[in-house]
GROMACS .gro file of C-alpha atoms in nm:
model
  322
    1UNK     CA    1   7.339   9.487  12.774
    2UNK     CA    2   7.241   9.146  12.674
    3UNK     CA    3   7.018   9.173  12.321
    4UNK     CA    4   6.743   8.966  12.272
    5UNK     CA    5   6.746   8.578  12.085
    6UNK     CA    6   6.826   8.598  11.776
    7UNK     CA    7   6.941   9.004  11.735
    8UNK     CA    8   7.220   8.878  11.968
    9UNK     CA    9   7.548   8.789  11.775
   10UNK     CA   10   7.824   8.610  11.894
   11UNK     CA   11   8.164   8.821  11.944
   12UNK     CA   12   8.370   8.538  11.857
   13UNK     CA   13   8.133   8.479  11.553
   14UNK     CA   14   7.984   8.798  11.428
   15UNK     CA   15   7.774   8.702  11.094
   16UNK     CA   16   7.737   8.386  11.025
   17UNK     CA   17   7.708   8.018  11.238
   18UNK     CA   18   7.848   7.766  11.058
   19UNK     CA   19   7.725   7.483  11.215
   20UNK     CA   20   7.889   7.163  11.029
   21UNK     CA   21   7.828   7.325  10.694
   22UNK     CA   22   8.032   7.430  10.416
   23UNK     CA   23   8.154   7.798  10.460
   24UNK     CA   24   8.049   7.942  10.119
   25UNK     CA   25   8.261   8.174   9.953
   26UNK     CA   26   8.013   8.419   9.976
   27UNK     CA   27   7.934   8.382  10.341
   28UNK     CA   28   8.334   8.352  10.427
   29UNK     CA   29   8.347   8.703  10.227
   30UNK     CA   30   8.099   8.828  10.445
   31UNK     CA   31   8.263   8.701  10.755
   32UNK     CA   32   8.624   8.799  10.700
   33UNK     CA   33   8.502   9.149  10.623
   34UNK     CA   34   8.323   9.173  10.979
   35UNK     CA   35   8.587   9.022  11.145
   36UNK     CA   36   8.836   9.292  10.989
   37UNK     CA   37   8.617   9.569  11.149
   38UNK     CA   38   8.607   9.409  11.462
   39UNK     CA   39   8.952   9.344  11.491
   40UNK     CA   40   9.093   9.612  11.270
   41UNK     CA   41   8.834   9.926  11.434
   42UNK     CA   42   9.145  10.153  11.334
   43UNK     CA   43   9.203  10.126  10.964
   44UNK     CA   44   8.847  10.290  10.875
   45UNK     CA   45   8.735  10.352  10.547
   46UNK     CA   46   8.534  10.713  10.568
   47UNK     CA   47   8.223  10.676  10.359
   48UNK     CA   48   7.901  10.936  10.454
   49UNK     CA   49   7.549  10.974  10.303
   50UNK     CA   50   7.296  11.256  10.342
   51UNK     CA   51   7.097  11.301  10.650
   52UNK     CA   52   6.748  11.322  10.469
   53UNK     CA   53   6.846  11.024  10.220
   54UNK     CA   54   6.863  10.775  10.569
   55UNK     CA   55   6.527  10.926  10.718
   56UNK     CA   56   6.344  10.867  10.390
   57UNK     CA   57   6.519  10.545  10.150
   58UNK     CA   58   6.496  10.453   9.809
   59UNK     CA   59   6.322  10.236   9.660
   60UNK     CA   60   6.407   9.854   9.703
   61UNK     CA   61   6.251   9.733   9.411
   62UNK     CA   62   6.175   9.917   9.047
   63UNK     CA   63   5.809  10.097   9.113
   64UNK     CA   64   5.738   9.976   8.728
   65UNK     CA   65   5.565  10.308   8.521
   66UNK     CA   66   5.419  10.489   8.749
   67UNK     CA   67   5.431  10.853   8.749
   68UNK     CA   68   5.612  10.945   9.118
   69UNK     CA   69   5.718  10.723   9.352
   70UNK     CA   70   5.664  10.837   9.711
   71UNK     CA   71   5.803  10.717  10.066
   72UNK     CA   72   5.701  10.844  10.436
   73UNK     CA   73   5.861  10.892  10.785
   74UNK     CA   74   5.610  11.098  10.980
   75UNK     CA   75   5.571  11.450  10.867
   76UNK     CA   76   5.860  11.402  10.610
   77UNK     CA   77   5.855  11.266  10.271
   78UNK     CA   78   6.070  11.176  10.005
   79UNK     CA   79   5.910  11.150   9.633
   80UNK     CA   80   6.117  11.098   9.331
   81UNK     CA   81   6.037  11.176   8.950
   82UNK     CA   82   6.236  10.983   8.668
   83UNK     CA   83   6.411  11.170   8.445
   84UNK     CA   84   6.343  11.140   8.020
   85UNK     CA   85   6.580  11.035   7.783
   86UNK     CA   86   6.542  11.375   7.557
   87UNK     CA   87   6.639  11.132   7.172
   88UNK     CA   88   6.393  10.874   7.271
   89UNK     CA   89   6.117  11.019   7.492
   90UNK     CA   90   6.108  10.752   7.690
   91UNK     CA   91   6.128  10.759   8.128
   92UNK     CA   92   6.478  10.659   8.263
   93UNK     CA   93   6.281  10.461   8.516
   94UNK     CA   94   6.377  10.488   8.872
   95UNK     CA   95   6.694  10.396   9.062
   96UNK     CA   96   6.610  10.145   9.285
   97UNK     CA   97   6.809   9.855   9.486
   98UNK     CA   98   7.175   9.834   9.596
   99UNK     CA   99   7.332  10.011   9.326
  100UNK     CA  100   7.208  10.398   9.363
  101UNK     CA  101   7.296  10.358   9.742
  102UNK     CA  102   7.596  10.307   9.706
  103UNK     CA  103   7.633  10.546   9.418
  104UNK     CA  104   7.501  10.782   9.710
  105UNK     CA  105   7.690  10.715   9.939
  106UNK     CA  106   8.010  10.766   9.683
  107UNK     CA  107   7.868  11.112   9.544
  108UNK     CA  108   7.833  11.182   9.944
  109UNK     CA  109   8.139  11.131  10.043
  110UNK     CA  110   8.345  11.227   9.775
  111UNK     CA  111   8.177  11.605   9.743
  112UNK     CA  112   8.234  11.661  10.117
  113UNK     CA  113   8.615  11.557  10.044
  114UNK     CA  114   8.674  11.780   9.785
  115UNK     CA  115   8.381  12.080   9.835
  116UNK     CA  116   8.288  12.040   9.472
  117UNK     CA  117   7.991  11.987   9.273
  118UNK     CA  118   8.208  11.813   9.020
  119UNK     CA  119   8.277  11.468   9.036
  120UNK     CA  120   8.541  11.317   8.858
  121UNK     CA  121   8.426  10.925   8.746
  122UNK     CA  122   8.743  10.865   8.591
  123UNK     CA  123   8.833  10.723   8.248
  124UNK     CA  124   8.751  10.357   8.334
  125UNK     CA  125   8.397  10.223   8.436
  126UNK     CA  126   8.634   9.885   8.612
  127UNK     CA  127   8.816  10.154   8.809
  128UNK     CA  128   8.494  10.375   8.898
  129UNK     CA  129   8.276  10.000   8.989
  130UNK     CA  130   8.581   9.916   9.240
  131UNK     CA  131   8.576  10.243   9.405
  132UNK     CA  132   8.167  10.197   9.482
  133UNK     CA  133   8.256   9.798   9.589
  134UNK     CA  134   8.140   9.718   9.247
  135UNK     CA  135   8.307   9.361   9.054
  136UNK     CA  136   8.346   9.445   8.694
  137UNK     CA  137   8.418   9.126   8.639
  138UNK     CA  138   8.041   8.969   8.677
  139UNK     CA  139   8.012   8.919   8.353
  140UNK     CA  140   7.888   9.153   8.072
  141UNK     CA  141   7.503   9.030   8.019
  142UNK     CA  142   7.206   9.279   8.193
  143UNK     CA  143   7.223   9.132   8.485
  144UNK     CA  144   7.599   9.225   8.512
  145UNK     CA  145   7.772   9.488   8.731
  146UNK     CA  146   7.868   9.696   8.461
  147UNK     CA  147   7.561   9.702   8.274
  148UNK     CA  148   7.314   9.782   8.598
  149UNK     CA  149   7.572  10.027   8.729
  150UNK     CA  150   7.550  10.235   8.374
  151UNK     CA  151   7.180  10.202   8.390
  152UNK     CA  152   7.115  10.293   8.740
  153UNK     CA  153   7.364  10.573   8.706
  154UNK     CA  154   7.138  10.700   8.420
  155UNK     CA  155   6.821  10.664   8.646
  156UNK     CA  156   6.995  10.882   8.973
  157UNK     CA  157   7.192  11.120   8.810
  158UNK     CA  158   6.847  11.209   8.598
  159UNK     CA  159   6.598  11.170   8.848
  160UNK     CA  160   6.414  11.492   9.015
  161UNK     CA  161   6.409  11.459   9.382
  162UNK     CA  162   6.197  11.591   9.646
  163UNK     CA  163   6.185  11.657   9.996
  164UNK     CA  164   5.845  11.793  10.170
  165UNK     CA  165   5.768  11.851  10.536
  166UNK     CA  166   5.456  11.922  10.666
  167UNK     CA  167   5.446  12.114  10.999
  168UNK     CA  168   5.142  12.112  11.220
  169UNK     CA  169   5.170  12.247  11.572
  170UNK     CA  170   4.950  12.516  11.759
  171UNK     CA  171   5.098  12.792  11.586
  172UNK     CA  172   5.145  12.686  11.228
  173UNK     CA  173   5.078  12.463  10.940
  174UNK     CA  174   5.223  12.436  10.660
  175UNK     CA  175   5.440  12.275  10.425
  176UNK     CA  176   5.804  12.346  10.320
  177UNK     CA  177   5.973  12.170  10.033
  178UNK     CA  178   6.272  12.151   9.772
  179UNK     CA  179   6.244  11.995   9.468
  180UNK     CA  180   6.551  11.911   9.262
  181UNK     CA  181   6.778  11.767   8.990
  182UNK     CA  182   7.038  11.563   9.124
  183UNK     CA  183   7.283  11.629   8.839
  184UNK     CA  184   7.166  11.822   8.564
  185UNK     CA  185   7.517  11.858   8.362
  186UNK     CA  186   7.738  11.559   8.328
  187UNK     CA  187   7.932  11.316   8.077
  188UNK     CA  188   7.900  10.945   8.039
  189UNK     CA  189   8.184  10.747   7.792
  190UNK     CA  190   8.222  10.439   7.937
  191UNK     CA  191   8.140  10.070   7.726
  192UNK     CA  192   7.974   9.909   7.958
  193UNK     CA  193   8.000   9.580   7.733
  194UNK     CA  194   8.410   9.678   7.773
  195UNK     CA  195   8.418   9.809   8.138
  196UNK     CA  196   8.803   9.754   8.171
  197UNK     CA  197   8.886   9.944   7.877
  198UNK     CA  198   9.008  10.331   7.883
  199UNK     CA  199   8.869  10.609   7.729
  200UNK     CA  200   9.016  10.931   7.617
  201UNK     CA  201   8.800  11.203   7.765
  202UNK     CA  202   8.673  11.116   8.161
  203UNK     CA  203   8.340  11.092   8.229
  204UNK     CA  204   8.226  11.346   8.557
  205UNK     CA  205   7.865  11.453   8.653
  206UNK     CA  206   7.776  11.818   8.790
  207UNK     CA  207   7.551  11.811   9.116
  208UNK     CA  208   7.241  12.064   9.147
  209UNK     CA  209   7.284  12.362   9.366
  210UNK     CA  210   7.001  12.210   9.564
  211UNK     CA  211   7.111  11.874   9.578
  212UNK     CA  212   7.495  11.931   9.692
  213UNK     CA  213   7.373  12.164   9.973
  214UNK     CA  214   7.104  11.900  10.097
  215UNK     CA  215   7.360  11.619  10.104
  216UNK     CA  216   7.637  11.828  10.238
  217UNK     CA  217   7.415  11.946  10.549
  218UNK     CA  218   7.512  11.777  10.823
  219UNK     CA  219   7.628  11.404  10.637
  220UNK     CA  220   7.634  11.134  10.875
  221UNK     CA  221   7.958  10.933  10.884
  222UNK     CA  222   7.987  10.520  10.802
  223UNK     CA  223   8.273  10.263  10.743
  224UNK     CA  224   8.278  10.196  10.344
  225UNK     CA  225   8.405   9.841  10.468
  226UNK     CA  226   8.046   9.743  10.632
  227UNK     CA  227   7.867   9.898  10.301
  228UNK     CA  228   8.089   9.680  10.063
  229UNK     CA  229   7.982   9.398  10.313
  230UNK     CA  230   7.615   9.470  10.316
  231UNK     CA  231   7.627   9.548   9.977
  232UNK     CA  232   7.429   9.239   9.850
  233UNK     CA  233   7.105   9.379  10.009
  234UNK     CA  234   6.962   9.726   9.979
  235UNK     CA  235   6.752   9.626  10.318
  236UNK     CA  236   7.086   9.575  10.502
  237UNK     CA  237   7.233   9.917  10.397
  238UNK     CA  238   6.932  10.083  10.472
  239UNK     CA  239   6.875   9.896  10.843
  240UNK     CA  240   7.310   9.997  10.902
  241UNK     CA  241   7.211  10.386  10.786
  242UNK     CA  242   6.890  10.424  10.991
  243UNK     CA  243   7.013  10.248  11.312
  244UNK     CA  244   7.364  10.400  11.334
  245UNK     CA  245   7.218  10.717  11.229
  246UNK     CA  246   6.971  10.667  11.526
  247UNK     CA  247   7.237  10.546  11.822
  248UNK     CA  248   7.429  10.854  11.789
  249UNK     CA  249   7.214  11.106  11.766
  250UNK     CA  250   6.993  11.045  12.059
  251UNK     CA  251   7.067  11.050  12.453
  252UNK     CA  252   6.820  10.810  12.536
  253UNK     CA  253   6.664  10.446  12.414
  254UNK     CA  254   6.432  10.473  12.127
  255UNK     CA  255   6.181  10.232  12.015
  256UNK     CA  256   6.105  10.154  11.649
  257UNK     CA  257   5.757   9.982  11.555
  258UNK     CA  258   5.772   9.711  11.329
  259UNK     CA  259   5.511   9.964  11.141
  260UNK     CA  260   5.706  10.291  11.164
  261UNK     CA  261   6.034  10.089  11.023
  262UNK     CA  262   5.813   9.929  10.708
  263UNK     CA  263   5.695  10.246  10.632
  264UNK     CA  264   6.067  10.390  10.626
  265UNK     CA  265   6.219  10.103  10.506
  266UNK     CA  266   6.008   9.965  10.288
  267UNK     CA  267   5.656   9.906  10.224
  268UNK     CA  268   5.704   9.697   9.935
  269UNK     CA  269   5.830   9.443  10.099
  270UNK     CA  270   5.538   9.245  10.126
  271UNK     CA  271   5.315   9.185  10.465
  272UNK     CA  272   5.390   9.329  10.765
  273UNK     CA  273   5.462   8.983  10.890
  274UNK     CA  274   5.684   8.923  10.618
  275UNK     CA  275   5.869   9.222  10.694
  276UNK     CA  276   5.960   9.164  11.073
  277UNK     CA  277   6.074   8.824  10.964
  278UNK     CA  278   6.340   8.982  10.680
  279UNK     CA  279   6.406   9.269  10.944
  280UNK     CA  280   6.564   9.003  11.208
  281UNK     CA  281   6.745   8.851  10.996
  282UNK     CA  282   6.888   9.162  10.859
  283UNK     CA  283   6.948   9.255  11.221
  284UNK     CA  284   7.169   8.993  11.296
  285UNK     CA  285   7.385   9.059  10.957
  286UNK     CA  286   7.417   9.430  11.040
  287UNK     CA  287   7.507   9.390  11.399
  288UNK     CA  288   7.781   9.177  11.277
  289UNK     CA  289   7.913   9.474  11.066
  290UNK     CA  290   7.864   9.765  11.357
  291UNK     CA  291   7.980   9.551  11.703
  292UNK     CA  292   7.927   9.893  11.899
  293UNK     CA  293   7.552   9.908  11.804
  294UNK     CA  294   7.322   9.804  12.087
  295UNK     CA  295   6.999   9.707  11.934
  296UNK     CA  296   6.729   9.480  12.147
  297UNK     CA  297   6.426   9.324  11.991
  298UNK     CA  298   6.099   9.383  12.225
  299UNK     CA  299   5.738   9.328  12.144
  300UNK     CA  300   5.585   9.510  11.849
  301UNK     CA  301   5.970   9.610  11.725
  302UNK     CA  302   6.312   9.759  11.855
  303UNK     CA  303   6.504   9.933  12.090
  304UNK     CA  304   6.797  10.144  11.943
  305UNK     CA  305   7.007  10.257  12.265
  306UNK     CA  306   7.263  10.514  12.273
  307UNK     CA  307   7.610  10.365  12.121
  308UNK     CA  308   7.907  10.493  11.987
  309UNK     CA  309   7.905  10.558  11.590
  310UNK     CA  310   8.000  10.336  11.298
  311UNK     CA  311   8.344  10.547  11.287
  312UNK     CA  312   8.454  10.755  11.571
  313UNK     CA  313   8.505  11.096  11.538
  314UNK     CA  314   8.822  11.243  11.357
  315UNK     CA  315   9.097  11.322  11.635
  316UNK     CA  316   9.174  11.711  11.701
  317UNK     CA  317   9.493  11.830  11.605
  318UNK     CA  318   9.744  11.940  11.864
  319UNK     CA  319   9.823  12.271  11.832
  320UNK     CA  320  10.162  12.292  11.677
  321UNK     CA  321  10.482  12.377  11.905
  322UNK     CA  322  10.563  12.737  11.944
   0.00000   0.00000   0.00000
């Protein structure tokens, strides 16, 4: 199928077009790493997040103090509460941007691997930021890896978050929802001013009941190589979720409005114009990082067709010889 202007990406040049200009560092990061999953499809990196966590995102930017924060996709919604720092009194303030995302997509992944609701962080915060595709070495002021990973974590693992569905059909209306703690017990010891530095007792956070069931229902599967790739935009990883998460589960083209994706995606990213325009761009990055997506731009917004996943499925075992 032959995608549509500028959705349609190259195979011998999957991100970026150089043109005659100077291949950043940056952008030759960015292009290496899709070239490795194009060439490379094998030597996958398992990653997952929770099914209800792609239908309904986070926020992209920090809501400010406000009292809930609240985002739509049709009859479901996601709202989130912030947690309060008990010494102080004061909010935690919300997670928000690239960091919680892929904190999720960690805590994901790693409670399906081990079935547990504790989640070992380790005894380094260097170690821990590597394993989410952090750099620890980004220097140690706020804007810093170190010191926005050990505030966001603060903000996520606090935070109160809700799911609500509203059912309306000829039979019955209603509304079901769960509201919950995403991890009520847990230990922080890490310096973020001194993230390479050990510590004697390892920090771990305890899930909620609620929240480990949620996010273990039915996960849906991703390459961690494409997230540390993406990882510079919280649109991007949001756009690789929802549209992956879409071209598998579905036998049959669906079409996304430029309206029902803003609402999903992000409202608060300014006009609907505005929106479309940061959309194809961050079309053409993800479809570098997912070459089996087949995504065509039409009039008024997308078509996601039928594709094979991010990661195929895990091989069966052969039964063992009698």
């Amino acid at each position: 199928m032959k995608l549509k202007g500028d959705i349609a990406l190259a195979a011998s040049n999957p991100v970026i077009k150089t043109e005659a200009t100077i291949l950043t560092p940056a952008k030759k990061k960015l292009l290496d790493a899709a070239t490795d999953i194009r060439q490379n499809p094998e030597n996958v990196e398992w990653a997952f997040m929770a099914r209800q966590l792609v239908q309904c995102t986070l926020p992209h930017r920090n809501p400010g103090n406000v009292r809930l924060w609240k985002r739509q996709n049709g009859n479901l919604s996601l709202s989130i509460v912030p947690g309060t720092d008990r010494d102080t009194g004061k909010s935690f303030g919300y997670p928000y941007g690239v960091i919680p995302r892929l904190l999720l997509f960690w805590m994901v992944t790693e409670a399906k691997r081990t079935g547990s609701r504790r989640l070992e962080l380790g005894h380094s915060l260097a170690q821990f930021m590597h394993v989410v595709g952090l750099n620890a070495d980004t220097g140690g002021g706020k804007r810093g890896d170190a010191k926005r990973l050990r505030e966001q974590m603060q903000r996520l693992f606090r935070a109160i978050i809700s799911f609500q569905q509203t059912v309306t059909d000829g039979t019955r209306h209603g509304q079901s929802w769960l509201d919950m703690q995403v991890a009520p017990k847990g230990e922080l010891w890490w310096d973020s001013k001194h993230p390479g530095q050990g510590v004697l007792w390892g920090s771990w956070v305890q899930l909620s009941e609620d929240f480990f069931n949620a996010i273990m229902t039915s996960p849906v599967p991703y390459d961690m190589r494409a997230l540390r790739g993406l990882k510079r935009s919280p649109l991007a990883l949001d756009v690789y979720a929802v549209l992956n998460y879409r071209a598998h589960t579905t036998n049959e083209p669906v079409f996304l409005s430029w309206e029902l994706l803003m609402k999903q995606l992000g409202t608060e990213l300014g006009t609907a114009r505005n929106f479309q325009i940061k959309m194809v761009s961050v079309l053409r990055l993800v479809l570098g990082f997912q070459p089996n997506l087949k995504v065509a731009r039409v009039r008024g917004g997308i078509v996601v067709h039928p594709s094979r996943p991010a990661i195929a499925p895990r091989p069966a075992k052969e039964p063992s010889p009698k």
